[in-house]
Short mmCIF file of C-alpha atoms in Angstrom, two decimals:
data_model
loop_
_atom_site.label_atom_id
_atom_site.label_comp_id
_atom_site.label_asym_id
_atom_site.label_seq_id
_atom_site.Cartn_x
_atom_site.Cartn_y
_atom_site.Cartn_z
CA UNK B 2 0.00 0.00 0.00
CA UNK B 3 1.27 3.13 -1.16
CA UNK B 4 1.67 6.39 1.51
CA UNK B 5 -0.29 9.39 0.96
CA UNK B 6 2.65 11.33 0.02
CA UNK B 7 3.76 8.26 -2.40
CA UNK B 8 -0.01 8.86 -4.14
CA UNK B 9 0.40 12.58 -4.52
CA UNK B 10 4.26 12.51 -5.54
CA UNK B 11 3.31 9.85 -8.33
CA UNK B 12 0.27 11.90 -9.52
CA UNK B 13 2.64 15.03 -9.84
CA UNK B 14 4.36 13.93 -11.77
CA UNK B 15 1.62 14.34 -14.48
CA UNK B 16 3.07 18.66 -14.13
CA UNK B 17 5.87 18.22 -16.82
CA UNK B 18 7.62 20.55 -14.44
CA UNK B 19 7.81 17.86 -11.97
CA UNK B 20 8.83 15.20 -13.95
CA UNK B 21 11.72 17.91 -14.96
CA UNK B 22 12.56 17.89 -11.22
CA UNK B 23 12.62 14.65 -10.54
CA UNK B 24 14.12 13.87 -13.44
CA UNK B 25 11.65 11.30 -14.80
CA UNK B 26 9.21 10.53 -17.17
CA UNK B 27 6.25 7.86 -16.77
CA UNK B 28 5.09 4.94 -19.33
CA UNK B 29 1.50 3.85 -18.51
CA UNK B 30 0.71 1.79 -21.78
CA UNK B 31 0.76 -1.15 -20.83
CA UNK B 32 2.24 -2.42 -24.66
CA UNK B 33 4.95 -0.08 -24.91
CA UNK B 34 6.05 -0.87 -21.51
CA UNK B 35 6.69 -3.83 -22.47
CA UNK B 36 8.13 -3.12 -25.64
CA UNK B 37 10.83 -1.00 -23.24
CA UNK B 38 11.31 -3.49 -21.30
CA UNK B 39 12.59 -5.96 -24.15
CA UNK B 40 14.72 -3.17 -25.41
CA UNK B 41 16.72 -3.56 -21.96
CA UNK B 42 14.84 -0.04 -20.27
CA UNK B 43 15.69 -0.31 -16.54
CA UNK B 44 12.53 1.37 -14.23
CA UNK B 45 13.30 3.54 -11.64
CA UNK B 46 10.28 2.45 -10.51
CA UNK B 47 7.35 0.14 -11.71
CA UNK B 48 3.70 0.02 -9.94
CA UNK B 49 1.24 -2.32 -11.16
CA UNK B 50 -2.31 -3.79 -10.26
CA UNK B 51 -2.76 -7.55 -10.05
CA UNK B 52 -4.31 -7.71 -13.02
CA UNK B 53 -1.00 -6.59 -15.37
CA UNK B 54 0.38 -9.06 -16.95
CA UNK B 55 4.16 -8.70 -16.23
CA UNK B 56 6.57 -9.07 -18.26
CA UNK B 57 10.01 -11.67 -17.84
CA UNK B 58 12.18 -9.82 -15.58
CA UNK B 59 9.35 -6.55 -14.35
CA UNK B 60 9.89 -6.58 -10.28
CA UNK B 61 6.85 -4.16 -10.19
CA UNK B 62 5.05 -2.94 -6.59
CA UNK B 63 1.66 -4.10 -6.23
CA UNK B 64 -0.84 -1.35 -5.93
CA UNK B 65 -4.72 -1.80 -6.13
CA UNK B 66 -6.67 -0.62 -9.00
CA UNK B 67 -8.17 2.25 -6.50
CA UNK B 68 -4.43 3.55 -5.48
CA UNK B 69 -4.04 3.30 -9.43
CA UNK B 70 -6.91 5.54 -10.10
CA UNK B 71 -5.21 7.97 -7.75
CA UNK B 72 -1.58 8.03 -9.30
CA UNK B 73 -2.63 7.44 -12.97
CA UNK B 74 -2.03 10.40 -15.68
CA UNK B 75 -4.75 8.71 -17.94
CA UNK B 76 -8.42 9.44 -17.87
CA UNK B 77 -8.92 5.84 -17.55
CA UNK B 78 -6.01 4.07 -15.78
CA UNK B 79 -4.34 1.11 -17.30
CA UNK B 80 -2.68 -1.30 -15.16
CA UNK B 81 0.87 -0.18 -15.13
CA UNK B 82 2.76 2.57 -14.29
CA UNK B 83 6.36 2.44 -15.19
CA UNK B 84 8.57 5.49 -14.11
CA UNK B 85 12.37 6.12 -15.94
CA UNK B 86 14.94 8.32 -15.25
CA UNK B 87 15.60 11.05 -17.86
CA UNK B 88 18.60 10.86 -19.34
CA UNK B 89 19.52 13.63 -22.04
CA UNK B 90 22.83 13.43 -23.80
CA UNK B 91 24.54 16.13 -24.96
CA UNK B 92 26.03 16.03 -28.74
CA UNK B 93 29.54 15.19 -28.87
CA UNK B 94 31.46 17.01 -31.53
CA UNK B 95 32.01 15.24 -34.70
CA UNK B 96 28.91 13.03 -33.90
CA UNK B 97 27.23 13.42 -37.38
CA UNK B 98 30.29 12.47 -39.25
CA UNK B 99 29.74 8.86 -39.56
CA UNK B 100 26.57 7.01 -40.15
CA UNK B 101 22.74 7.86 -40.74
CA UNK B 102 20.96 10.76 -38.88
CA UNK B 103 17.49 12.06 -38.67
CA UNK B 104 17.27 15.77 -37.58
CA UNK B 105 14.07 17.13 -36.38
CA UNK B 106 13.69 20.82 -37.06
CA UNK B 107 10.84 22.01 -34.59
CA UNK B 108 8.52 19.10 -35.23
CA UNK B 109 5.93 20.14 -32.19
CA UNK B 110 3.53 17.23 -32.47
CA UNK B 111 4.13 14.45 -30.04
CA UNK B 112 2.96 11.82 -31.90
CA UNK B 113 5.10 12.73 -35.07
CA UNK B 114 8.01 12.65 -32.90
CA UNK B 115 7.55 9.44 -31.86
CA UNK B 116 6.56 8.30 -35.66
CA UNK B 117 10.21 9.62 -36.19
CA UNK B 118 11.61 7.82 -33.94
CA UNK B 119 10.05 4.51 -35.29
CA UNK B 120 10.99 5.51 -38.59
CA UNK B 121 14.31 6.03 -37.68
CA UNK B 122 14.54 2.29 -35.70
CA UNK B 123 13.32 0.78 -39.28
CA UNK B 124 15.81 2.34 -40.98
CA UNK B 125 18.83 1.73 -38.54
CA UNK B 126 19.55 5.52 -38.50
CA UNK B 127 21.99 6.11 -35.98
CA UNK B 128 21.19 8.86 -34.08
CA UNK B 129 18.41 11.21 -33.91
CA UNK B 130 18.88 15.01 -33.50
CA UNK B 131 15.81 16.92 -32.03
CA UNK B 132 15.71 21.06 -32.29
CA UNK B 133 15.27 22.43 -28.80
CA UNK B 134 11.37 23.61 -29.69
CA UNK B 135 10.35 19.85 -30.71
CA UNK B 136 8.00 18.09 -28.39
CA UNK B 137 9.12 17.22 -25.47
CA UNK B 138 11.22 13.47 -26.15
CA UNK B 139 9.96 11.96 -22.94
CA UNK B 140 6.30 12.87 -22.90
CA UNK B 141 3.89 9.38 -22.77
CA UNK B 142 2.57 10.58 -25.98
CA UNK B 143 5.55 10.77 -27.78
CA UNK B 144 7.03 7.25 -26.19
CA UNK B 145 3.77 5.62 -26.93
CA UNK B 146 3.89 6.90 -30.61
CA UNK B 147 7.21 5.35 -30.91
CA UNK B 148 5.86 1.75 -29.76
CA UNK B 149 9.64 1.19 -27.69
CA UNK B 150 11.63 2.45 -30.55
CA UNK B 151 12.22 5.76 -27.95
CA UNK B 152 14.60 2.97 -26.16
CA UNK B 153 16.51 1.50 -28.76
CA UNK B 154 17.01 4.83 -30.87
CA UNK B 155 20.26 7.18 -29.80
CA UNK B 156 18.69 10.65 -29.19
CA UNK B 157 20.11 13.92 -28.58
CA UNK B 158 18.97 17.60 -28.48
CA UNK B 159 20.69 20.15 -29.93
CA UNK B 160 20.83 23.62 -31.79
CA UNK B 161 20.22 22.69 -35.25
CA UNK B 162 22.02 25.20 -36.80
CA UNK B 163 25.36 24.83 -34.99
CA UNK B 164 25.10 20.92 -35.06
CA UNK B 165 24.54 20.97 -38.92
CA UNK B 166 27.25 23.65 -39.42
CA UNK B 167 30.36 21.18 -38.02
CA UNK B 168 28.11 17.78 -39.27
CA UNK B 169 31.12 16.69 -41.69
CA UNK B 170 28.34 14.56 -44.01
CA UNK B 171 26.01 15.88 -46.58
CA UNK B 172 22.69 17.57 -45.09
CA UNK B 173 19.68 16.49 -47.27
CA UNK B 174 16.63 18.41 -46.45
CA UNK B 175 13.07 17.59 -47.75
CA UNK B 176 11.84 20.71 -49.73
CA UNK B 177 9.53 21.35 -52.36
CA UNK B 178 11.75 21.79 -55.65
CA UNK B 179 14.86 19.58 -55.22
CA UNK B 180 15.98 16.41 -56.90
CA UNK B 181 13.49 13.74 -57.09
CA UNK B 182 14.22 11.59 -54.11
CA UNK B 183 14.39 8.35 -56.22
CA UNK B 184 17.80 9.90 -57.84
CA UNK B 185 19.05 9.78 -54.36
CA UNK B 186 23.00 8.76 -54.51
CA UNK B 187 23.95 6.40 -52.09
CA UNK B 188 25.26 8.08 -48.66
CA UNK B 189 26.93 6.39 -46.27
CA UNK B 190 27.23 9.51 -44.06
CA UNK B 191 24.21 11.56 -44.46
CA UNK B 192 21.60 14.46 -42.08
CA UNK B 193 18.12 14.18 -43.07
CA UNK B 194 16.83 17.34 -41.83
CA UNK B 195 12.49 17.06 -41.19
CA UNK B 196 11.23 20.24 -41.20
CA UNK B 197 8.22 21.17 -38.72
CA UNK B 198 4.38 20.68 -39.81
CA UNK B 199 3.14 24.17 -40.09
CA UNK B 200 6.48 26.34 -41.98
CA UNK B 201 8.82 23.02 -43.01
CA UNK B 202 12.56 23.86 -42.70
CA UNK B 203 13.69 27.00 -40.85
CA UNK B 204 15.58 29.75 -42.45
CA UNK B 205 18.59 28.90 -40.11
CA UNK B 206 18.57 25.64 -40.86
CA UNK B 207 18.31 25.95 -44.43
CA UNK B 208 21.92 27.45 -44.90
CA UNK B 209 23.63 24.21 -43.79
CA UNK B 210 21.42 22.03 -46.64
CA UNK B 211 23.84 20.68 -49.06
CA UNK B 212 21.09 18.56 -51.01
CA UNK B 213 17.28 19.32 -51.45
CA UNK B 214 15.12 15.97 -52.48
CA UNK B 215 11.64 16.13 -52.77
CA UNK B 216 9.32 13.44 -53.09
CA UNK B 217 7.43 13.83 -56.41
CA UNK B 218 3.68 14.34 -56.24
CA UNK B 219 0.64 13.40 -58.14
CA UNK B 220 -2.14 14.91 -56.47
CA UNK B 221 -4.05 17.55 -55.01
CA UNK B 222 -2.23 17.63 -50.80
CA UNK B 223 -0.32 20.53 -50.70
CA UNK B 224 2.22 18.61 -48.36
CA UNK B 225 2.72 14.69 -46.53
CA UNK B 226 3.12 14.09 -43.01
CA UNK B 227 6.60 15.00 -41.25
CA UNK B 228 6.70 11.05 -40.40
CA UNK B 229 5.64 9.94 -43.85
CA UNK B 230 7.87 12.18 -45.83
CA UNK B 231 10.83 11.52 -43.39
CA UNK B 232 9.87 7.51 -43.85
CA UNK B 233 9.93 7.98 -47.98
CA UNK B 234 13.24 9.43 -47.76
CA UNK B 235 14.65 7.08 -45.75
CA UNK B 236 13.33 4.49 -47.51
CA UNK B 237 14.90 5.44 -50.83
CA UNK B 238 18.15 6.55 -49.02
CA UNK B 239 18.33 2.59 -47.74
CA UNK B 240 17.66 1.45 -50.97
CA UNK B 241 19.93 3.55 -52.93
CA UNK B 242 22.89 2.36 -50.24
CA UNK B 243 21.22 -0.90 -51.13
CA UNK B 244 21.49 -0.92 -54.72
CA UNK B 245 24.76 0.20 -55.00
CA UNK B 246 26.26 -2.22 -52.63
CA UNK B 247 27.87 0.68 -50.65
CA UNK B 248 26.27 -1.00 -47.26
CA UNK B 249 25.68 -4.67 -46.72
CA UNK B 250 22.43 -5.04 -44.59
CA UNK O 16 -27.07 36.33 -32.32
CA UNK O 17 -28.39 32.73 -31.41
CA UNK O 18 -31.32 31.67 -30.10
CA UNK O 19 -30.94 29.01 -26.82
CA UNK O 20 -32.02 26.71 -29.10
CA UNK O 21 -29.53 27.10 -31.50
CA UNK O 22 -26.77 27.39 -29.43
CA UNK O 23 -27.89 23.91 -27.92
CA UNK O 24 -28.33 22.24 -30.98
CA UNK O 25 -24.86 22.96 -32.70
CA UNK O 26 -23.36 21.90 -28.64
CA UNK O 27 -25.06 18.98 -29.26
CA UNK O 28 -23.31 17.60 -32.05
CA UNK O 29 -20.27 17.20 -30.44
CA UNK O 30 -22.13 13.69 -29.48
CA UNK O 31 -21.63 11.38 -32.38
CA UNK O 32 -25.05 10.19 -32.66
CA UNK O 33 -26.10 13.53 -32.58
CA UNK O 34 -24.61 14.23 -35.75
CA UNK O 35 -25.61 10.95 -36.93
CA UNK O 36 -29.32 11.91 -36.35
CA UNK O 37 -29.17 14.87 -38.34
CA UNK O 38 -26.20 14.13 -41.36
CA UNK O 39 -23.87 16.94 -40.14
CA UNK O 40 -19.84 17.06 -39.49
CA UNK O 41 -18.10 19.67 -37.63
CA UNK O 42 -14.65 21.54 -38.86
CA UNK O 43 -13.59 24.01 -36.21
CA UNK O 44 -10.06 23.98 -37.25
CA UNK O 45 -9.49 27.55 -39.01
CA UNK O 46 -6.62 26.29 -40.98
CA UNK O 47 -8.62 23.07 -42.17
CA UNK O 48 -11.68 25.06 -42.88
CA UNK O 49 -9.76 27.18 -44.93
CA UNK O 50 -8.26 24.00 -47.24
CA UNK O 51 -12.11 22.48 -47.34
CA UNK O 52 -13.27 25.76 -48.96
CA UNK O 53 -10.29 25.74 -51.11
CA UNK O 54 -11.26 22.21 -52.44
CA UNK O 55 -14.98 23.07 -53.04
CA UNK O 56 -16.43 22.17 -49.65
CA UNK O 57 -20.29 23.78 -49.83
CA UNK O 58 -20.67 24.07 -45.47
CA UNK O 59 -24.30 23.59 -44.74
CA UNK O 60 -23.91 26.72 -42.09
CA UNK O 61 -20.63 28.15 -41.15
CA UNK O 62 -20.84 30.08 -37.85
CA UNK O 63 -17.50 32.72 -37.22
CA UNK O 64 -16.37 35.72 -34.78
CA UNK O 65 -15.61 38.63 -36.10
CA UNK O 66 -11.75 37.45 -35.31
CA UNK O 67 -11.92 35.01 -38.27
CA UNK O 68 -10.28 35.70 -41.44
CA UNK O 69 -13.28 34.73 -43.79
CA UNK O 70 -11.51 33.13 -47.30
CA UNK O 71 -12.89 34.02 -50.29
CA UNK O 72 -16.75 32.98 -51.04
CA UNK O 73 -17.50 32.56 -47.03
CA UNK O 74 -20.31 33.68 -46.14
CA UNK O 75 -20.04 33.21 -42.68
CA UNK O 76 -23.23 33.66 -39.57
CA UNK O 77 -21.47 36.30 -37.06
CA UNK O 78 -21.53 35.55 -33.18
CA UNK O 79 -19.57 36.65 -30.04
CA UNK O 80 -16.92 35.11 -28.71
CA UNK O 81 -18.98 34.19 -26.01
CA UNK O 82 -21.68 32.28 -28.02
CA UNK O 83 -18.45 30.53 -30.09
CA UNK O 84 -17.45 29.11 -25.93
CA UNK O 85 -20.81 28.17 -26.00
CA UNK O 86 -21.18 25.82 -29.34
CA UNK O 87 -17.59 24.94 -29.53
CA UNK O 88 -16.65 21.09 -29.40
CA UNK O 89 -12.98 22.12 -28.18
CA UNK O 90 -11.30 22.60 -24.86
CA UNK O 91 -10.29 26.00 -26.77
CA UNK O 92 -12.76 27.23 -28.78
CA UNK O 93 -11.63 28.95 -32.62
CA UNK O 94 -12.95 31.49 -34.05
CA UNK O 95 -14.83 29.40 -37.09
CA UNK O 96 -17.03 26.82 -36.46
CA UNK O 97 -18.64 24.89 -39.96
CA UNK O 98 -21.06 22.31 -39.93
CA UNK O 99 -20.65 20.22 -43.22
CA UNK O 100 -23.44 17.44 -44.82
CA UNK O 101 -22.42 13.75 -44.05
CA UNK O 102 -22.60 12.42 -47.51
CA UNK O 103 -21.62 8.60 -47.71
CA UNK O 104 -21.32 6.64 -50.79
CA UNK O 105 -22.12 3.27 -51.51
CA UNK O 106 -19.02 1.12 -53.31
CA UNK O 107 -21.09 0.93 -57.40
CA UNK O 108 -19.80 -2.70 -58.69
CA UNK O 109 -16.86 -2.53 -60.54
CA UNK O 110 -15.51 0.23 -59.26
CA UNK O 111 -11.94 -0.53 -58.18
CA UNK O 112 -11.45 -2.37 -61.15
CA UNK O 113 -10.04 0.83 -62.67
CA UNK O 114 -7.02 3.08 -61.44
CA UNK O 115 -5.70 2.86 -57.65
CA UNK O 116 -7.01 2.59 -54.82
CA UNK O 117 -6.69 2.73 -51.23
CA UNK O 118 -7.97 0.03 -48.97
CA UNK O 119 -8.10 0.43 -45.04
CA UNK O 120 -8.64 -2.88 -43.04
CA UNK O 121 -9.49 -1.42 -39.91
CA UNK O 122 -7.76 1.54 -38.85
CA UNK O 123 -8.99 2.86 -35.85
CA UNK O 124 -6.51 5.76 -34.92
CA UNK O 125 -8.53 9.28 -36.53
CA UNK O 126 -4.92 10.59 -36.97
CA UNK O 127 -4.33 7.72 -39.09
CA UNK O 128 -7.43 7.81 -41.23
CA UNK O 129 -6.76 11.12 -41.79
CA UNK O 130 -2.85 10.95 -42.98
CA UNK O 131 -3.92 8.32 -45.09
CA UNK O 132 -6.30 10.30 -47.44
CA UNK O 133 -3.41 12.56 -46.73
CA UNK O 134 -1.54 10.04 -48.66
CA UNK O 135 -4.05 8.59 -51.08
CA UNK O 136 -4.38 12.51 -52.57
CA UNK O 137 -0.56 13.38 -52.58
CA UNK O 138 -0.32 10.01 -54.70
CA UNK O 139 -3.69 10.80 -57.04
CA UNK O 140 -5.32 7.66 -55.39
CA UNK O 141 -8.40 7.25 -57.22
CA UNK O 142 -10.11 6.77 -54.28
CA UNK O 143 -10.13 5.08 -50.55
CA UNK O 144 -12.14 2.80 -49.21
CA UNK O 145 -12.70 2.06 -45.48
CA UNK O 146 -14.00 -1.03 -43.76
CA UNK O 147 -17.04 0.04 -41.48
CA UNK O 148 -14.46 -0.60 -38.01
CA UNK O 149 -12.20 2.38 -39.42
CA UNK O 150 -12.31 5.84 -37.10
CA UNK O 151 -15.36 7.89 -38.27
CA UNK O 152 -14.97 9.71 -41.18
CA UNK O 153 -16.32 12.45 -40.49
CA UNK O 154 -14.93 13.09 -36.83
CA UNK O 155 -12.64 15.98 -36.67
CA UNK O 156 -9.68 14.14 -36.06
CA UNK O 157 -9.82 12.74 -38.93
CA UNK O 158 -10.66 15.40 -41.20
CA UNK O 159 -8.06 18.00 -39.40
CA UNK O 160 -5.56 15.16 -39.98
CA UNK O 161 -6.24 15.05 -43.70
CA UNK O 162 -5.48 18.47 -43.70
CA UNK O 163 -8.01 19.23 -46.40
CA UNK O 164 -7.73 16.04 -48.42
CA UNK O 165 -10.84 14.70 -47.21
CA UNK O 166 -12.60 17.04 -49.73
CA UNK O 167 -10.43 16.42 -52.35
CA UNK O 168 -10.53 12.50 -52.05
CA UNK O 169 -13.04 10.04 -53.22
CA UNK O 170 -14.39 8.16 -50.31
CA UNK O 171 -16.32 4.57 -49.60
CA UNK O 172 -17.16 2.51 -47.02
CA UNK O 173 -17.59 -0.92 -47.63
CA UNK O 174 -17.11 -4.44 -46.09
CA UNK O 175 -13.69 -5.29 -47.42
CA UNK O 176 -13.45 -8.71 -48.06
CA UNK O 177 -16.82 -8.65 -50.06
CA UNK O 178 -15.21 -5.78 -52.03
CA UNK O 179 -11.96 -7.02 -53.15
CA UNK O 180 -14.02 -10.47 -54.03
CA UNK O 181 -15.02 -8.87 -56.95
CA UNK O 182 -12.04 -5.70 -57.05
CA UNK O 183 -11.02 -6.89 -60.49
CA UNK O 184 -7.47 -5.43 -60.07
CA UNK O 185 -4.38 -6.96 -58.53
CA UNK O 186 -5.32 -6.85 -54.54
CA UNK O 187 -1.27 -5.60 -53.23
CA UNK O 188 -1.24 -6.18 -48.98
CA UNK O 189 1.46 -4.79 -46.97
CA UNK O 190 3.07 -7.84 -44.78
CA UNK O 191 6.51 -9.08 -43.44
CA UNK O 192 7.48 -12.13 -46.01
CA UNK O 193 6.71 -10.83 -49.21
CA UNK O 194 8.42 -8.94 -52.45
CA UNK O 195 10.17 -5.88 -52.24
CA UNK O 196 8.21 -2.87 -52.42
CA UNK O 197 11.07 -1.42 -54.69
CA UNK O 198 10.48 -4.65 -57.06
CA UNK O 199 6.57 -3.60 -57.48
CA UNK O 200 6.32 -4.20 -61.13
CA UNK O 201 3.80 -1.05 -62.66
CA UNK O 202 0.51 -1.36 -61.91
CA UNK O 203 -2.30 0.73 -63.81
CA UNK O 204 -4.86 -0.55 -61.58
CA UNK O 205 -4.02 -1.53 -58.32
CA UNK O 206 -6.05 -1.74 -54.93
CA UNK O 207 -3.21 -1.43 -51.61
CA UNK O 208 -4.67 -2.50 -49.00
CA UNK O 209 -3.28 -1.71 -45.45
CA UNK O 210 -4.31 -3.17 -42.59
CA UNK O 211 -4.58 -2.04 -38.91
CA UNK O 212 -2.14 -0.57 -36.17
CA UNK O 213 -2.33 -3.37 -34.16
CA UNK O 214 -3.09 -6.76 -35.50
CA UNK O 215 -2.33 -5.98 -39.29
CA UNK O 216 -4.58 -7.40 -42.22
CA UNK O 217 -7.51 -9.33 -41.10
CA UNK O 218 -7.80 -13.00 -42.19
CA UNK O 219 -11.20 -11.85 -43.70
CA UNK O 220 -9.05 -9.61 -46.36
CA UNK O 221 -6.15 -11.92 -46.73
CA UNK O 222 -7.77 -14.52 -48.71
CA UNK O 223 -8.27 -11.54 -51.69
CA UNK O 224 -4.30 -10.49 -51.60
CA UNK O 225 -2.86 -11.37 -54.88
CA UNK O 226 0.28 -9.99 -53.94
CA UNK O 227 2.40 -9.18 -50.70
CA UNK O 228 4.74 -6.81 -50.84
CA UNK O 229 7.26 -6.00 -47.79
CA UNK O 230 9.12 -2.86 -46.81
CA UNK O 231 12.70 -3.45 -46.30
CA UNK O 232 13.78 -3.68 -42.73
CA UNK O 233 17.41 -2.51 -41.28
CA UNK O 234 16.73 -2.07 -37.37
CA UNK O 235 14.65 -3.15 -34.32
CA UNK O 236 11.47 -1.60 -34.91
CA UNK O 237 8.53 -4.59 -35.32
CA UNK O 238 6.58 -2.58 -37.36
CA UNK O 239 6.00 1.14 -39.31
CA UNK O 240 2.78 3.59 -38.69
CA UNK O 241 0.19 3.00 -40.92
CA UNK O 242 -0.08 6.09 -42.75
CA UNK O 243 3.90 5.45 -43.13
CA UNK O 244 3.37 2.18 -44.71
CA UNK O 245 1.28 3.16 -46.38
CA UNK O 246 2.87 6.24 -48.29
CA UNK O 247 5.89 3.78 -48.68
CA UNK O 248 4.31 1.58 -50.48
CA UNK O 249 2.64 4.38 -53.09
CA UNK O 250 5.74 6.29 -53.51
CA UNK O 251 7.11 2.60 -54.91
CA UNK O 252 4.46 2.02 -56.91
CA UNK O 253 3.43 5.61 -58.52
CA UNK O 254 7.62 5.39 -59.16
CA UNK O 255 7.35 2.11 -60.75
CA UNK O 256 4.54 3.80 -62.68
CA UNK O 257 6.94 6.45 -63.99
CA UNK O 258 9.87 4.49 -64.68
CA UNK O 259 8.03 1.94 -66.74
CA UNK O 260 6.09 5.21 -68.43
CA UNK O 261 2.85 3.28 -68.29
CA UNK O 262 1.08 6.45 -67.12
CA UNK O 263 2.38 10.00 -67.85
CA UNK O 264 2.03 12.19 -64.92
#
């Protein structure tokens, strides 16, 4: 049985100023924390009811589906809630050198960012770079969107601008106007820079582009998803690398 | 200024039935509103404070903010609210045999729904047709998600598997196991069906695939987003398309 100060501390930490205090962000869906949970997440703290299913390894506290009620962020309370410590890592110099990276410029929808972040798992990128106005990388919405890809992808936040200014690859950034994405060359090295929903890629970020591709259209929408035209990108990117035998996958 | 009655009855449709009852949709989205006029949208009554930018051919019913509070279906009222006629067609026989189209095997997220017609327009999908356990149609959600393309894009509801029976076209579904999506050979005619978030295609729908087609994997992720899938799969095949020139575009 949980305290009274336990109950209110937990429920607090629905304020995303109290998580930022503590230092931790909560998973309540029940799925994705199990998804974390295979991709090695260790819990700071897990409460569950008797009726969650736990996963191989989950030490959770038992709690009763009334002191659930009480802690629960959801409007209706699942049987889990998993609590993780924060951990934001700052981008080491020379980082975007080597390898595959997805760059998020301002992309303020949570479930987007977590879309990325999938996107980015399926395509073995290896990092992810989020702009410092994205949504918040350890909201539930955004880790639930991601369906446990948030574990197993390397994230880190960071001025755009600066970060693509030292990158040391080629920055490709999805535009309106640029080479049709199917011509992509193969890139070992390579930024993919997603600009945000409503005004695509900043004016700051724009200067560091090296190579616009845009994904050719056939119909009336004025524009794709972030997720989806980040995904077709990838996609051909992969399959250019692919093609050309430059990466054995 | 609106009578009590009026201001009840537009409140009321924020319940589903409601709108069921009497045929109507709701757009509150100023942005989306816009794009639905833009694409020929005819609102049934479109109520607006004087804050609202009216486009071009609006004619919109003027209230106070106050009354907007009163009518709106959001935690934060806009300043446009439109109330649209529920028009749902019936699948005519022979109708996918033609061109492409977009299947959707139960997709239940609204933010789904709408990135796929989203998709389906970008690509100049003939048309999409949803199984009756999809995410209403004509819920917000969905329609802000489209971001205008559910006016532009040619809409059905139909049981699936009864549908594809008699499709007449090459029936693609999106699955682990089958042929590259970059090996899609060029389809003229072409129904892509996609199945839902969770469980995938339904047995129901998989006895009508003539063809599976599989989007190359390179990380841990178990699966893509829908709408991603999706738009992965179109981008291949509208490319295919092109390359072979079987369709000029």
């Amino acid at each position: 049985m949980l305290t009274k100060t336990q109950l209110s501390r937990l429920r607090a930490l629905r304020e995303k100023k109290n998580r930022e205090t503590e230092g931790l962000y909560v998973v309540e869906n029940p799925k994705v924390v199990a998804e974390l949970l295979a991709a090695g997440t260790v819990f700071a703290e897990i409460y569950a009811t008797p009726a969650w299913q736990s996963p191989r390894g989950a030490q959770p506290v038992e709690i009763s589906p009334d002191e659930m009620a009480r802690i629960s962020h959801l409007p209706t309370p699942s049987d889990v809630f998993a609590v993780g410590r924060i951990v934001r890592a700052t981008l080491p110099a020379g980082e975007l050198a080597h390898g595959l990276t997805l760059a998020l410029d301002g992309i303020q929808d949570p479930g987007n960012v977590g879309t990325l972040l999938r996107v980015a798992d399926w395509f073995a990128f290896d990092r992810v770079v989020l702009s410092p106005d994205c949504a918040d990388l350890f909201s539930q919405k955004v880790i639930n969107a991601s369906m446990g890809s948030f574990a197993r992808v390397k994230t880190f936040t960071a001025e755009l601008p600066a970060a693509l200014a030292s990158a040391g690859a080629p920055v490709l950034g999805c535009d309106l106007g640029g080479e049709d994405v199917h011509t992509l060359p193969a890139l070992r090295d390579a930024v993919v820079v997603i600009g945000s929903e409503g005004r695509g890629l900043s004016d700051a970020v724009r200067k560091f582009v090296t190579y616009y591709v845009t994904i050719p259209r056939y119909g009336g929408a004025e524009s794709l998803n972030a997720g989806v035209a980040a995904a077709i990108v990838c996609d051909n990117l992969r399959h250019a690398m692919a093609a050309s035998g430059s990466q054995k996958v």
